[in-house]
Amino acid sequence: MEIIYRTCIVFIAGYLFLRLTGKKAVAQMHTFDLLYIFVLTNIISTPLEVNNVGKSLTYAVIIVILYKIFVRLSLHNKLRWILYESPTVLIRNGDINRNGLKKVRMPVNELLSHLRVKGYSDTQNIAIALMEETGNISVIPMAEYRPVQPKDLNIQVKKEYLPIPLIMDRQIVYHNLKYLQLDQSWLINEVKKMGEKGENITLATYLENGTLFIDNHEINNPIGDPYYYNPGRDN
C-alpha cells in the first residue's frame, strides 16, 4: 500500500506543478501526458542506479494505470474542464489581449513571431488568436483577410489526389506497388522509359494520370543566376 500511496502522491503533485508552470512550458503535449513520460522514464531508469528491478517495475505499472485513469476521466466533459486548461485569448477583433499574454507569460514580440509563422504580419487582421490547452497557437483571420476558397468563387474543383510513393531513397516501396496492383517489372520499365537509373532516384511517385514523377539527386543550379542564390559561402 505504501508503494501505491507514494506513487499517487508523486503523480498528482507533478501534475499540479506542471499546471502551475503554464501551457507555454508544455507546448504540444497535455500536462499529464508530459508528466507521464517524465515519471515513467525516471522510474524505468532506476534499476541502472539501484539494483531493485522488481520495485521499479511495480512503480512503472502503477504510473501506467494512473495515466490510463486520467485519460479515461478526460473523456467526460465535466471532468475535462478540470483536468485540462481552457484556451487563452491572445487577440480578439484585432486587439491584443494583454491579460491573456500575461497569463501565458508571453511577450508581444513572441506573439508577433507566432503570427508570422502562421503567415500573418498584422494583428489588426486577426479575428481571434488563442493559446490552446496544448500550448499551440491557433489563429483565425477576419473574414476579409482569410484565403480565398474555391467555393467563394463558385469554382468546382476535382477531388484531392495524394501521390503514392513507389521509390524512396533508392528503395522500392513494395506494399504501395501491391496496393496499386502493379509489379516491380512495371516500375523498372517506367523508370527506364524516363531515362533514369534506380540508384539516382530520391523519390518516385505514382500520379493521378497513371504516370511517374521522379526526383533524382541532381540539382539544377546555374552558376551566376540570382534566382539560385544560396545564403552563406556555398556559392
PDB file of C-alpha atoms in Angstrom:
ATOM      1  CA  MET A   1       0.000   0.000   0.000  1.00  0.00           C
ATOM      2  CA  GLU A   2       2.884   2.348   0.732  1.00  0.00           C
ATOM      3  CA  ILE A   3       4.179   1.943  -2.837  1.00  0.00           C
ATOM      4  CA  ILE A   4       0.766   2.800  -4.313  1.00  0.00           C
ATOM      5  CA  TYR A   5       0.324   5.752  -1.933  1.00  0.00           C
ATOM      6  CA  ARG A   6       3.743   7.245  -2.676  1.00  0.00           C
ATOM      7  CA  THR A   7       3.321   6.824  -6.445  1.00  0.00           C
ATOM      8  CA  CYS A   8      -0.084   8.524  -6.420  1.00  0.00           C
ATOM      9  CA  ILE A   9       1.286  11.448  -4.395  1.00  0.00           C
ATOM     10  CA  VAL A  10       4.225  11.920  -6.807  1.00  0.00           C
ATOM     11  CA  PHE A  11       1.977  11.725  -9.873  1.00  0.00           C
ATOM     12  CA  ILE A  12      -0.628  14.194  -8.566  1.00  0.00           C
ATOM     13  CA  ALA A  13       1.993  16.601  -7.200  1.00  0.00           C
ATOM     14  CA  GLY A  14       3.860  16.541 -10.500  1.00  0.00           C
ATOM     15  CA  TYR A  15       0.639  17.217 -12.381  1.00  0.00           C
ATOM     16  CA  LEU A  16      -0.135  20.247 -10.209  1.00  0.00           C
ATOM     17  CA  PHE A  17       3.420  21.601 -10.573  1.00  0.00           C
ATOM     18  CA  LEU A  18       3.226  21.370 -14.368  1.00  0.00           C
ATOM     19  CA  ARG A  19      -0.181  23.070 -14.343  1.00  0.00           C
ATOM     20  CA  LEU A  20       1.318  25.930 -12.333  1.00  0.00           C
ATOM     21  CA  THR A  21       4.212  26.172 -14.799  1.00  0.00           C
ATOM     22  CA  GLY A  22       1.758  27.060 -17.562  1.00  0.00           C
ATOM     23  CA  LYS A  23       0.727  25.892 -21.021  1.00  0.00           C
ATOM     24  CA  LYS A  24       3.726  27.511 -22.691  1.00  0.00           C
ATOM     25  CA  ALA A  25       6.103  25.123 -20.927  1.00  0.00           C
ATOM     26  CA  VAL A  26       4.255  22.020 -22.107  1.00  0.00           C
ATOM     27  CA  ALA A  27       3.561  23.076 -25.698  1.00  0.00           C
ATOM     28  CA  GLN A  28       2.106  20.365 -27.955  1.00  0.00           C
ATOM     29  CA  MET A  29       1.515  17.966 -25.068  1.00  0.00           C
ATOM     30  CA  HIS A  30      -1.156  17.854 -22.385  1.00  0.00           C
ATOM     31  CA  THR A  31       0.109  18.318 -18.846  1.00  0.00           C
ATOM     32  CA  PHE A  32      -0.380  14.755 -17.635  1.00  0.00           C
ATOM     33  CA  ASP A  33       0.943  13.355 -20.932  1.00  0.00           C
ATOM     34  CA  LEU A  34       4.249  15.133 -20.314  1.00  0.00           C
ATOM     35  CA  LEU A  35       4.241  14.149 -16.654  1.00  0.00           C
ATOM     36  CA  TYR A  36       3.602  10.513 -17.579  1.00  0.00           C
ATOM     37  CA  ILE A  37       6.647  10.451 -19.865  1.00  0.00           C
ATOM     38  CA  PHE A  38       8.900  12.167 -17.318  1.00  0.00           C
ATOM     39  CA  VAL A  39       7.927   9.974 -14.390  1.00  0.00           C
ATOM     40  CA  LEU A  40       7.887   6.709 -16.342  1.00  0.00           C
ATOM     41  CA  THR A  41      11.303   7.457 -17.868  1.00  0.00           C
ATOM     42  CA  ASN A  42      12.761   8.183 -14.443  1.00  0.00           C
ATOM     43  CA  ILE A  43      11.269   5.017 -12.927  1.00  0.00           C
ATOM     44  CA  ILE A  44      12.462   2.762 -15.728  1.00  0.00           C
ATOM     45  CA  SER A  45      15.999   4.154 -15.423  1.00  0.00           C
ATOM     46  CA  THR A  46      16.076   3.478 -11.653  1.00  0.00           C
ATOM     47  CA  PRO A  47      17.455  -0.105 -11.951  1.00  0.00           C
ATOM     48  CA  LEU A  48      20.544   1.389 -13.625  1.00  0.00           C
ATOM     49  CA  GLU A  49      21.295   3.202 -10.359  1.00  0.00           C
ATOM     50  CA  VAL A  50      19.799   0.866  -7.760  1.00  0.00           C
ATOM     51  CA  ASN A  51      19.664  -2.922  -8.018  1.00  0.00           C
ATOM     52  CA  ASN A  52      15.910  -3.185  -7.413  1.00  0.00           C
ATOM     53  CA  VAL A  53      14.199  -4.129 -10.675  1.00  0.00           C
ATOM     54  CA  GLY A  54      11.041  -5.533  -9.059  1.00  0.00           C
ATOM     55  CA  LYS A  55      10.152  -2.375  -7.142  1.00  0.00           C
ATOM     56  CA  SER A  56      10.936  -0.197 -10.158  1.00  0.00           C
ATOM     57  CA  LEU A  57       8.604  -2.220 -12.402  1.00  0.00           C
ATOM     58  CA  THR A  58       5.884  -2.049  -9.744  1.00  0.00           C
ATOM     59  CA  TYR A  59       6.105   1.747  -9.713  1.00  0.00           C
ATOM     60  CA  ALA A  60       6.017   1.789 -13.515  1.00  0.00           C
ATOM     61  CA  VAL A  61       2.857  -0.346 -13.645  1.00  0.00           C
ATOM     62  CA  ILE A  62       1.129   1.932 -11.131  1.00  0.00           C
ATOM     63  CA  ILE A  63       2.076   5.017 -13.193  1.00  0.00           C
ATOM     64  CA  VAL A  64       0.691   3.415 -16.365  1.00  0.00           C
ATOM     65  CA  ILE A  65      -2.581   2.593 -14.560  1.00  0.00           C
ATOM     66  CA  LEU A  66      -2.841   6.156 -13.201  1.00  0.00           C
ATOM     67  CA  TYR A  67      -2.233   7.567 -16.676  1.00  0.00           C
ATOM     68  CA  LYS A  68      -4.932   5.344 -18.165  1.00  0.00           C
ATOM     69  CA  ILE A  69      -7.338   6.515 -15.461  1.00  0.00           C
ATOM     70  CA  PHE A  70      -6.580  10.178 -16.218  1.00  0.00           C
ATOM     71  CA  VAL A  71      -7.117   9.608 -19.953  1.00  0.00           C
ATOM     72  CA  ARG A  72     -10.433   7.862 -19.319  1.00  0.00           C
ATOM     73  CA  LEU A  73     -11.604  10.613 -16.954  1.00  0.00           C
ATOM     74  CA  SER A  74     -10.711  13.289 -19.514  1.00  0.00           C
ATOM     75  CA  LEU A  75     -13.319  11.817 -21.897  1.00  0.00           C
ATOM     76  CA  HIS A  76     -16.081  13.114 -19.606  1.00  0.00           C
ATOM     77  CA  ASN A  77     -16.966  16.735 -20.380  1.00  0.00           C
ATOM     78  CA  LYS A  78     -17.369  17.890 -16.765  1.00  0.00           C
ATOM     79  CA  LEU A  79     -14.052  16.410 -15.643  1.00  0.00           C
ATOM     80  CA  ARG A  80     -12.280  17.557 -18.812  1.00  0.00           C
ATOM     81  CA  TRP A  81     -12.589  21.204 -17.758  1.00  0.00           C
ATOM     82  CA  ILE A  82     -10.858  20.313 -14.502  1.00  0.00           C
ATOM     83  CA  LEU A  83      -8.056  18.194 -15.968  1.00  0.00           C
ATOM     84  CA  TYR A  84      -7.335  20.455 -18.946  1.00  0.00           C
ATOM     85  CA  GLU A  85      -6.696  24.173 -19.049  1.00  0.00           C
ATOM     86  CA  SER A  86      -9.070  26.355 -21.077  1.00  0.00           C
ATOM     87  CA  PRO A  87      -7.831  28.133 -24.227  1.00  0.00           C
ATOM     88  CA  THR A  88      -6.495  31.637 -23.557  1.00  0.00           C
ATOM     89  CA  VAL A  89      -7.457  34.538 -25.846  1.00  0.00           C
ATOM     90  CA  LEU A  90      -4.396  36.461 -27.062  1.00  0.00           C
ATOM     91  CA  ILE A  91      -6.029  38.619 -29.769  1.00  0.00           C
ATOM     92  CA  ARG A  92      -9.685  39.393 -30.334  1.00  0.00           C
ATOM     93  CA  ASN A  93     -11.033  41.502 -33.207  1.00  0.00           C
ATOM     94  CA  GLY A  94      -7.580  42.906 -33.941  1.00  0.00           C
ATOM     95  CA  ASP A  95      -6.887  43.971 -30.323  1.00  0.00           C
ATOM     96  CA  ILE A  96      -4.112  42.329 -28.300  1.00  0.00           C
ATOM     97  CA  ASN A  97      -5.356  40.914 -25.011  1.00  0.00           C
ATOM     98  CA  ARG A  98      -2.667  41.966 -22.530  1.00  0.00           C
ATOM     99  CA  ASN A  99      -4.240  39.959 -19.707  1.00  0.00           C
ATOM    100  CA  GLY A 100      -4.130  36.863 -21.896  1.00  0.00           C
ATOM    101  CA  LEU A 101      -0.453  37.432 -22.723  1.00  0.00           C
ATOM    102  CA  LYS A 102       0.317  37.963 -19.056  1.00  0.00           C
ATOM    103  CA  LYS A 103      -1.490  34.764 -18.119  1.00  0.00           C
ATOM    104  CA  VAL A 104       0.553  32.624 -20.536  1.00  0.00           C
ATOM    105  CA  ARG A 105       3.768  34.619 -19.852  1.00  0.00           C
ATOM    106  CA  MET A 106       4.273  35.637 -23.479  1.00  0.00           C
ATOM    107  CA  PRO A 107       5.834  38.953 -24.561  1.00  0.00           C
ATOM    108  CA  VAL A 108       4.366  40.801 -27.556  1.00  0.00           C
ATOM    109  CA  ASN A 109       7.387  40.125 -29.772  1.00  0.00           C
ATOM    110  CA  GLU A 110       6.929  36.375 -29.278  1.00  0.00           C
ATOM    111  CA  LEU A 111       3.250  36.692 -30.183  1.00  0.00           C
ATOM    112  CA  LEU A 112       4.208  38.517 -33.381  1.00  0.00           C
ATOM    113  CA  SER A 113       6.692  35.753 -34.152  1.00  0.00           C
ATOM    114  CA  HIS A 114       3.965  33.103 -33.832  1.00  0.00           C
ATOM    115  CA  LEU A 115       1.730  35.135 -36.143  1.00  0.00           C
ATOM    116  CA  ARG A 116       4.479  35.372 -38.767  1.00  0.00           C
ATOM    117  CA  VAL A 117       4.951  31.605 -38.643  1.00  0.00           C
ATOM    118  CA  LYS A 118       1.221  31.278 -39.349  1.00  0.00           C
ATOM    119  CA  GLY A 119       1.550  33.715 -42.271  1.00  0.00           C
ATOM    120  CA  TYR A 120       0.096  36.875 -40.676  1.00  0.00           C
ATOM    121  CA  SER A 121       2.038  40.106 -40.266  1.00  0.00           C
ATOM    122  CA  ASP A 122      -0.595  42.477 -38.860  1.00  0.00           C
ATOM    123  CA  THR A 123      -2.536  41.938 -35.631  1.00  0.00           C
ATOM    124  CA  GLN A 124      -5.352  44.152 -36.965  1.00  0.00           C
ATOM    125  CA  ASN A 125      -6.250  41.391 -39.443  1.00  0.00           C
ATOM    126  CA  ILE A 126      -6.825  38.755 -36.756  1.00  0.00           C
ATOM    127  CA  ALA A 127     -10.368  37.917 -35.618  1.00  0.00           C
ATOM    128  CA  ILE A 128      -9.132  35.718 -32.765  1.00  0.00           C
ATOM    129  CA  ALA A 129      -5.847  34.139 -31.710  1.00  0.00           C
ATOM    130  CA  LEU A 130      -5.778  31.568 -28.931  1.00  0.00           C
ATOM    131  CA  MET A 131      -3.248  29.579 -26.991  1.00  0.00           C
ATOM    132  CA  GLU A 132      -4.831  26.160 -26.886  1.00  0.00           C
ATOM    133  CA  GLU A 133      -4.700  23.755 -23.957  1.00  0.00           C
ATOM    134  CA  THR A 134      -1.707  22.019 -25.578  1.00  0.00           C
ATOM    135  CA  GLY A 135       0.284  25.285 -25.776  1.00  0.00           C
ATOM    136  CA  ASN A 136      -0.146  25.660 -29.550  1.00  0.00           C
ATOM    137  CA  ILE A 137      -1.249  28.990 -31.038  1.00  0.00           C
ATOM    138  CA  SER A 138      -4.326  28.920 -33.289  1.00  0.00           C
ATOM    139  CA  VAL A 139      -5.154  31.935 -35.449  1.00  0.00           C
ATOM    140  CA  ILE A 140      -8.404  32.785 -37.256  1.00  0.00           C
ATOM    141  CA  PRO A 141      -8.173  35.848 -39.531  1.00  0.00           C
ATOM    142  CA  MET A 142     -11.004  38.284 -40.142  1.00  0.00           C
ATOM    143  CA  ALA A 143     -13.285  37.262 -42.987  1.00  0.00           C
ATOM    144  CA  GLU A 144     -11.880  39.799 -45.453  1.00  0.00           C
ATOM    145  CA  TYR A 145      -8.310  38.579 -44.816  1.00  0.00           C
ATOM    146  CA  ARG A 146      -8.805  34.830 -44.957  1.00  0.00           C
ATOM    147  CA  PRO A 147      -7.530  32.915 -48.013  1.00  0.00           C
ATOM    148  CA  VAL A 148      -9.979  32.776 -50.914  1.00  0.00           C
ATOM    149  CA  GLN A 149     -11.670  29.398 -51.212  1.00  0.00           C
ATOM    150  CA  PRO A 150     -12.883  27.828 -54.495  1.00  0.00           C
ATOM    151  CA  LYS A 151     -16.405  27.892 -53.054  1.00  0.00           C
ATOM    152  CA  ASP A 152     -16.178  31.692 -52.723  1.00  0.00           C
ATOM    153  CA  LEU A 153     -15.727  31.904 -56.499  1.00  0.00           C
ATOM    154  CA  ASN A 154     -18.258  29.145 -57.280  1.00  0.00           C
ATOM    155  CA  ILE A 155     -15.484  27.036 -58.795  1.00  0.00           C
ATOM    156  CA  GLN A 156     -15.876  23.268 -58.962  1.00  0.00           C
ATOM    157  CA  VAL A 157     -12.616  21.531 -58.082  1.00  0.00           C
ATOM    158  CA  LYS A 158     -11.697  17.894 -58.508  1.00  0.00           C
ATOM    159  CA  LYS A 159     -11.094  15.551 -55.615  1.00  0.00           C
ATOM    160  CA  GLU A 160      -7.686  15.905 -53.980  1.00  0.00           C
ATOM    161  CA  TYR A 161      -5.228  13.188 -55.000  1.00  0.00           C
ATOM    162  CA  LEU A 162      -2.300  12.122 -52.845  1.00  0.00           C
ATOM    163  CA  PRO A 163       0.711  10.994 -54.943  1.00  0.00           C
ATOM    164  CA  ILE A 164       1.724   7.476 -53.889  1.00  0.00           C
ATOM    165  CA  PRO A 165       5.470   6.887 -53.254  1.00  0.00           C
ATOM    166  CA  LEU A 166       6.860   3.889 -55.151  1.00  0.00           C
ATOM    167  CA  ILE A 167      10.573   4.621 -54.639  1.00  0.00           C
ATOM    168  CA  MET A 168      12.058   6.462 -51.674  1.00  0.00           C
ATOM    169  CA  ASP A 169      15.787   6.938 -51.175  1.00  0.00           C
ATOM    170  CA  ARG A 170      16.536   4.450 -53.975  1.00  0.00           C
ATOM    171  CA  GLN A 171      14.411   1.724 -52.313  1.00  0.00           C
ATOM    172  CA  ILE A 172      11.200   0.326 -53.828  1.00  0.00           C
ATOM    173  CA  VAL A 173       8.081   0.611 -51.655  1.00  0.00           C
ATOM    174  CA  TYR A 174       6.640  -2.825 -52.367  1.00  0.00           C
ATOM    175  CA  HIS A 175       3.454  -2.511 -50.302  1.00  0.00           C
ATOM    176  CA  ASN A 176       2.406   0.531 -52.367  1.00  0.00           C
ATOM    177  CA  LEU A 177       3.058  -1.386 -55.590  1.00  0.00           C
ATOM    178  CA  LYS A 178       0.876  -4.182 -54.258  1.00  0.00           C
ATOM    179  CA  TYR A 179      -1.855  -1.708 -53.291  1.00  0.00           C
ATOM    180  CA  LEU A 180      -1.876  -0.332 -56.871  1.00  0.00           C
ATOM    181  CA  GLN A 181      -1.857  -3.910 -58.262  1.00  0.00           C
ATOM    182  CA  LEU A 182       1.422  -3.230 -60.048  1.00  0.00           C
ATOM    183  CA  ASP A 183       4.684  -5.171 -60.013  1.00  0.00           C
ATOM    184  CA  GLN A 184       8.384  -4.430 -59.899  1.00  0.00           C
ATOM    185  CA  SER A 185       8.915  -5.068 -63.627  1.00  0.00           C
ATOM    186  CA  TRP A 186       6.351  -2.367 -64.488  1.00  0.00           C
ATOM    187  CA  LEU A 187       8.134   0.097 -62.240  1.00  0.00           C
ATOM    188  CA  ILE A 188      11.576  -0.685 -63.666  1.00  0.00           C
ATOM    189  CA  ASN A 189      10.270  -0.286 -67.237  1.00  0.00           C
ATOM    190  CA  GLU A 190       8.718   3.090 -66.405  1.00  0.00           C
ATOM    191  CA  VAL A 191      11.960   4.276 -64.821  1.00  0.00           C
ATOM    192  CA  LYS A 192      13.927   3.195 -67.920  1.00  0.00           C
ATOM    193  CA  LYS A 193      11.455   4.961 -70.233  1.00  0.00           C
ATOM    194  CA  MET A 194      12.235   8.206 -68.414  1.00  0.00           C
ATOM    195  CA  GLY A 195      15.960   7.658 -68.817  1.00  0.00           C
ATOM    196  CA  GLU A 196      16.619   7.347 -65.104  1.00  0.00           C
ATOM    197  CA  LYS A 197      18.623   4.890 -63.032  1.00  0.00           C
ATOM    198  CA  GLY A 198      17.256   3.443 -59.813  1.00  0.00           C
ATOM    199  CA  GLU A 199      20.353   4.337 -57.812  1.00  0.00           C
ATOM    200  CA  ASN A 200      19.854   8.030 -58.656  1.00  0.00           C
ATOM    201  CA  ILE A 201      16.209   8.281 -57.597  1.00  0.00           C
ATOM    202  CA  THR A 202      15.421  10.133 -54.379  1.00  0.00           C
ATOM    203  CA  LEU A 203      11.643   9.906 -54.835  1.00  0.00           C
ATOM    204  CA  ALA A 204       9.321   8.399 -57.446  1.00  0.00           C
ATOM    205  CA  THR A 205       5.561   8.822 -57.028  1.00  0.00           C
ATOM    206  CA  TYR A 206       2.555   7.405 -58.858  1.00  0.00           C
ATOM    207  CA  LEU A 207       0.436  10.271 -60.183  1.00  0.00           C
ATOM    208  CA  GLU A 208      -3.295  10.526 -60.756  1.00  0.00           C
ATOM    209  CA  ASN A 209      -2.935  10.022 -64.528  1.00  0.00           C
ATOM    210  CA  GLY A 210      -1.020   6.756 -64.045  1.00  0.00           C
ATOM    211  CA  THR A 211       2.441   8.170 -64.753  1.00  0.00           C
ATOM    212  CA  LEU A 212       5.532   8.525 -62.602  1.00  0.00           C
ATOM    213  CA  PHE A 213       7.102  11.666 -61.216  1.00  0.00           C
ATOM    214  CA  ILE A 214      10.795  11.204 -60.486  1.00  0.00           C
ATOM    215  CA  ASP A 215      13.002  13.413 -58.361  1.00  0.00           C
ATOM    216  CA  ASN A 216      16.653  12.431 -58.641  1.00  0.00           C
ATOM    217  CA  HIS A 217      19.572  13.703 -56.597  1.00  0.00           C
ATOM    218  CA  GLU A 218      20.731  16.066 -59.340  1.00  0.00           C
ATOM    219  CA  ILE A 219      20.084  19.769 -58.676  1.00  0.00           C
ATOM    220  CA  ASN A 220      19.858  22.318 -61.458  1.00  0.00           C
ATOM    221  CA  ASN A 221      21.896  25.232 -60.146  1.00  0.00           C
ATOM    222  CA  PRO A 222      23.098  27.547 -62.936  1.00  0.00           C
ATOM    223  CA  ILE A 223      26.194  29.473 -61.870  1.00  0.00           C
ATOM    224  CA  GLY A 224      25.595  33.211 -61.583  1.00  0.00           C
ATOM    225  CA  ASP A 225      21.792  33.005 -61.744  1.00  0.00           C
ATOM    226  CA  PRO A 226      20.448  35.222 -58.890  1.00  0.00           C
ATOM    227  CA  TYR A 227      17.321  33.039 -58.589  1.00  0.00           C
ATOM    228  CA  TYR A 228      19.525  30.150 -57.458  1.00  0.00           C
ATOM    229  CA  TYR A 229      21.489  32.077 -54.857  1.00  0.00           C
ATOM    230  CA  ASN A 230      22.370  30.123 -51.703  1.00  0.00           C
ATOM    231  CA  PRO A 231      22.793  32.144 -48.473  1.00  0.00           C
ATOM    232  CA  GLY A 232      26.230  31.752 -46.949  1.00  0.00           C
ATOM    233  CA  ARG A 233      29.532  30.900 -48.617  1.00  0.00           C
ATOM    234  CA  ASP A 234      28.465  27.807 -50.568  1.00  0.00           C
ATOM    235  CA  ASN A 235      28.051  29.552 -53.930  1.00  0.00           C
TER     236      ASN A 235
END
